[in-house]
Coordinates of C-alpha atoms in Angstrom, one line a residue:
M79 CA 6.4 -43.6 -35.0
K80 CA 8.6 -45.8 -38.0
N81 CA 10.9 -43.0 -38.5
T82 CA 11.4 -43.1 -34.9
V83 CA 12.5 -46.4 -34.8
F84 CA 14.3 -45.4 -37.9
T85 CA 16.1 -42.7 -36.4
L86 CA 17.3 -44.3 -33.4
L87 CA 18.7 -46.9 -35.3
L88 CA 20.3 -45.6 -37.5
F89 CA 21.5 -43.3 -34.7
F90 CA 22.8 -46.6 -32.7
V91 CA 24.5 -48.1 -35.8
S92 CA 26.2 -45.1 -36.8
V93 CA 27.8 -44.3 -33.3
T94 CA 28.7 -48.2 -32.9
A95 CA 30.6 -47.9 -36.2
F96 CA 33.1 -45.4 -35.2
S97 CA 33.2 -46.0 -31.4
Q98 CA 35.0 -48.5 -28.9
I99 CA 32.2 -50.2 -26.6
N100 CA 32.8 -51.0 -23.4
F101 CA 30.0 -52.6 -20.9
G102 CA 30.6 -53.7 -17.8
L103 CA 28.8 -53.8 -13.9
R104 CA 29.0 -51.2 -12.0
G105 CA 29.1 -50.8 -8.4
G106 CA 29.9 -48.1 -5.1
I107 CA 29.4 -46.5 -2.2
S108 CA 27.1 -42.9 -2.1
S109 CA 27.0 -40.0 1.0
S110 CA 23.7 -38.7 1.3
Q111 CA 21.1 -35.8 2.9
V112 CA 17.6 -35.5 3.3
K113 CA 17.0 -31.5 2.6
I114 CA 13.5 -30.4 5.2
N115 CA 13.5 -27.9 7.0
E116 CA 9.6 -28.0 7.5
S117 CA 6.8 -27.7 10.4
V118 CA 3.9 -29.2 10.1
E119 CA 1.1 -29.0 13.0
G120 CA 3.6 -27.7 15.5
L121 CA 5.9 -30.1 15.1
R122 CA 9.8 -29.0 13.2
I123 CA 11.2 -31.2 10.5
T124 CA 14.8 -30.7 10.0
T125 CA 18.0 -32.2 8.5
G126 CA 20.2 -33.9 10.3
D127 CA 22.6 -36.2 9.3
N128 CA 24.5 -37.9 6.1
T129 CA 24.3 -41.4 5.6
F130 CA 25.8 -44.2 3.8
G131 CA 24.3 -46.1 0.5
Y132 CA 25.6 -48.1 -2.3
H133 CA 24.6 -48.9 -5.9
L134 CA 24.6 -51.8 -8.1
G135 CA 24.1 -52.0 -11.9
L136 CA 25.1 -52.0 -15.6
Y137 CA 27.2 -49.6 -17.5
S138 CA 27.7 -49.2 -21.2
Q139 CA 30.1 -46.9 -22.2
F140 CA 30.7 -45.7 -25.5
I141 CA 34.1 -43.6 -27.1
I142 CA 33.9 -41.7 -30.4
K143 CA 36.9 -40.9 -31.9
D144 CA 39.1 -41.3 -28.3
K145 CA 37.9 -38.1 -27.1
F146 CA 33.3 -37.9 -27.0
V147 CA 31.8 -40.4 -24.2
I148 CA 27.8 -41.5 -23.9
M149 CA 27.5 -43.5 -20.6
P150 CA 23.6 -45.3 -20.2
E151 CA 23.7 -47.3 -17.2
A152 CA 20.9 -49.1 -15.0
L153 CA 21.8 -48.9 -11.3
F154 CA 19.8 -49.9 -8.0
S155 CA 20.1 -47.4 -5.5
S156 CA 19.9 -47.9 -1.4
S157 CA 20.2 -43.9 -0.2
G158 CA 18.7 -42.1 2.6
G159 CA 19.9 -39.8 5.0
E160 CA 18.4 -38.1 8.7
I161 CA 16.0 -36.3 10.2
D162 CA 15.3 -34.2 13.3
L163 CA 11.4 -33.8 15.0
S164 CA 11.1 -31.2 17.3
D165 CA 8.2 -29.8 19.1
G166 CA 10.1 -27.1 20.3
T167 CA 10.9 -28.3 23.2
S168 CA 14.9 -29.3 23.7
V169 CA 14.1 -32.8 23.2
S170 CA 13.7 -34.2 19.5
E171 CA 14.0 -37.7 18.0
I172 CA 16.0 -38.5 14.9
W173 CA 14.5 -40.8 12.4
N174 CA 16.7 -42.5 9.6
L175 CA 15.6 -41.9 6.2
S176 CA 16.2 -45.4 3.5
F177 CA 14.8 -44.9 0.0
N178 CA 15.4 -47.6 -3.0
R179 CA 15.5 -47.0 -6.1
I180 CA 16.5 -47.5 -9.7
D181 CA 18.3 -45.1 -11.5
F182 CA 18.7 -44.9 -14.9
P183 CA 21.6 -42.2 -15.7
L184 CA 22.8 -40.8 -19.4
N185 CA 26.2 -38.7 -18.7
V186 CA 28.3 -37.6 -22.3
G187 CA 31.7 -36.1 -21.6
L188 CA 35.0 -36.1 -23.0
K189 CA 38.3 -37.5 -22.3
F190 CA 41.1 -36.1 -22.2
L191 CA 45.4 -37.2 -21.3
K192 CA 43.9 -40.9 -22.8
V193 CA 42.5 -41.9 -19.4
F194 CA 41.0 -39.0 -17.5
R195 CA 37.3 -38.5 -18.7
I196 CA 35.2 -35.4 -17.7
N197 CA 30.9 -35.9 -18.1
A198 CA 27.5 -34.8 -16.7
G199 CA 24.0 -35.5 -17.9
P200 CA 20.6 -36.6 -16.7
Y201 CA 19.1 -39.0 -14.9
A202 CA 15.9 -40.5 -14.2
S203 CA 15.2 -42.1 -10.7
V204 CA 11.5 -44.8 -10.1
L205 CA 11.0 -45.1 -6.4
L206 CA 10.8 -48.7 -5.2
S207 CA 10.8 -48.1 -1.3
A208 CA 10.6 -45.3 1.5
D209 CA 11.2 -45.9 5.2
A210 CA 11.7 -44.4 8.2
R211 CA 12.9 -46.2 11.4
N212 CA 13.7 -44.5 14.8
A213 CA 14.8 -46.9 17.2
N214 CA 11.5 -48.6 18.1
I215 CA 9.0 -48.0 15.0
N216 CA 9.9 -48.4 11.0
Q217 CA 6.8 -47.1 9.5
D218 CA 6.8 -47.3 5.5
V219 CA 6.7 -43.3 4.0
K220 CA 5.8 -44.0 -0.2
D221 CA 3.7 -41.9 -0.2
N222 CA 5.3 -38.3 0.6
Y223 CA 7.3 -38.7 -2.4
K224 CA 7.3 -38.9 -6.0
N225 CA 7.3 -42.2 -7.9
M226 CA 9.3 -40.2 -10.7
M227 CA 11.9 -37.8 -10.6
W228 CA 14.6 -36.3 -12.9
G229 CA 17.6 -34.8 -12.0
Y230 CA 21.7 -34.4 -13.0
Q231 CA 25.0 -35.6 -12.8
A232 CA 28.5 -34.3 -12.8
G233 CA 31.5 -36.0 -12.8
L234 CA 35.4 -36.8 -13.5
G235 CA 36.7 -40.9 -14.2
V236 CA 39.5 -42.4 -14.6
D237 CA 39.4 -45.2 -16.9
F238 CA 42.3 -47.8 -16.9
W239 CA 42.1 -51.5 -18.5
R240 CA 39.1 -52.7 -18.3
L241 CA 38.8 -50.8 -14.7
A242 CA 36.5 -47.2 -15.1
V243 CA 36.9 -45.3 -11.5
D244 CA 34.0 -42.2 -11.1
L245 CA 33.3 -39.2 -8.6
K246 CA 30.3 -38.3 -9.1
Y247 CA 28.0 -35.6 -7.7
E248 CA 24.0 -35.9 -8.1
G249 CA 21.3 -33.3 -7.9
S250 CA 17.2 -33.1 -8.4
F251 CA 15.7 -30.3 -10.7
E252 CA 12.8 -31.4 -8.5
S253 CA 11.9 -31.6 -4.9
A254 CA 11.1 -35.2 -3.9
H255 CA 8.5 -34.6 -1.4
E256 CA 4.7 -34.3 -2.4
K257 CA 2.7 -31.1 -1.2
S258 CA 1.5 -32.8 1.7
Y259 CA 3.1 -35.7 3.7
V260 CA 2.7 -38.3 6.9
V261 CA 5.4 -37.4 9.5
P262 CA 7.0 -40.6 10.8
G263 CA 5.4 -41.6 14.0
T264 CA 2.7 -39.6 14.2
D265 CA -1.2 -39.3 12.3
K266 CA 0.0 -35.6 11.1

């Protein structure tokens, strides 16, 4: 244990000694979709439209020798999507799913032309809440989803003055769904 702490401390000291460090607030909007195509006891559940969400949090940026970038972040993220429930008739119900989570991305990248950046890396995500809503019902569906997930991010960024602007794509290494789940608005 002492060796691990010493190694991490040595790494942090060496990175900070040879780098430029920036800290700041991170905020933004996102577009997300719940991808599903399942049948559960006669009900067909399919992917609906995208929804918009947001994220707020803190980020840091370690720039080493003006080229290499390490960017750890801690973000509160709100996302979601629509699902379409159908029993095989022409009538279907649209449900809005919303998720609140804490994300911990760790991107590494390269700077070029002094202000542009390309970066990618893993993230860990902890689910705080998951709700399903239609016109009449609001239902907690957190038990349908894993409490912790691992994923990846990749993107482009621009750093000018004290502002960092990023465009990122995010994906998951695993399915967010548990093996069995309750269909919103039913006992199934």
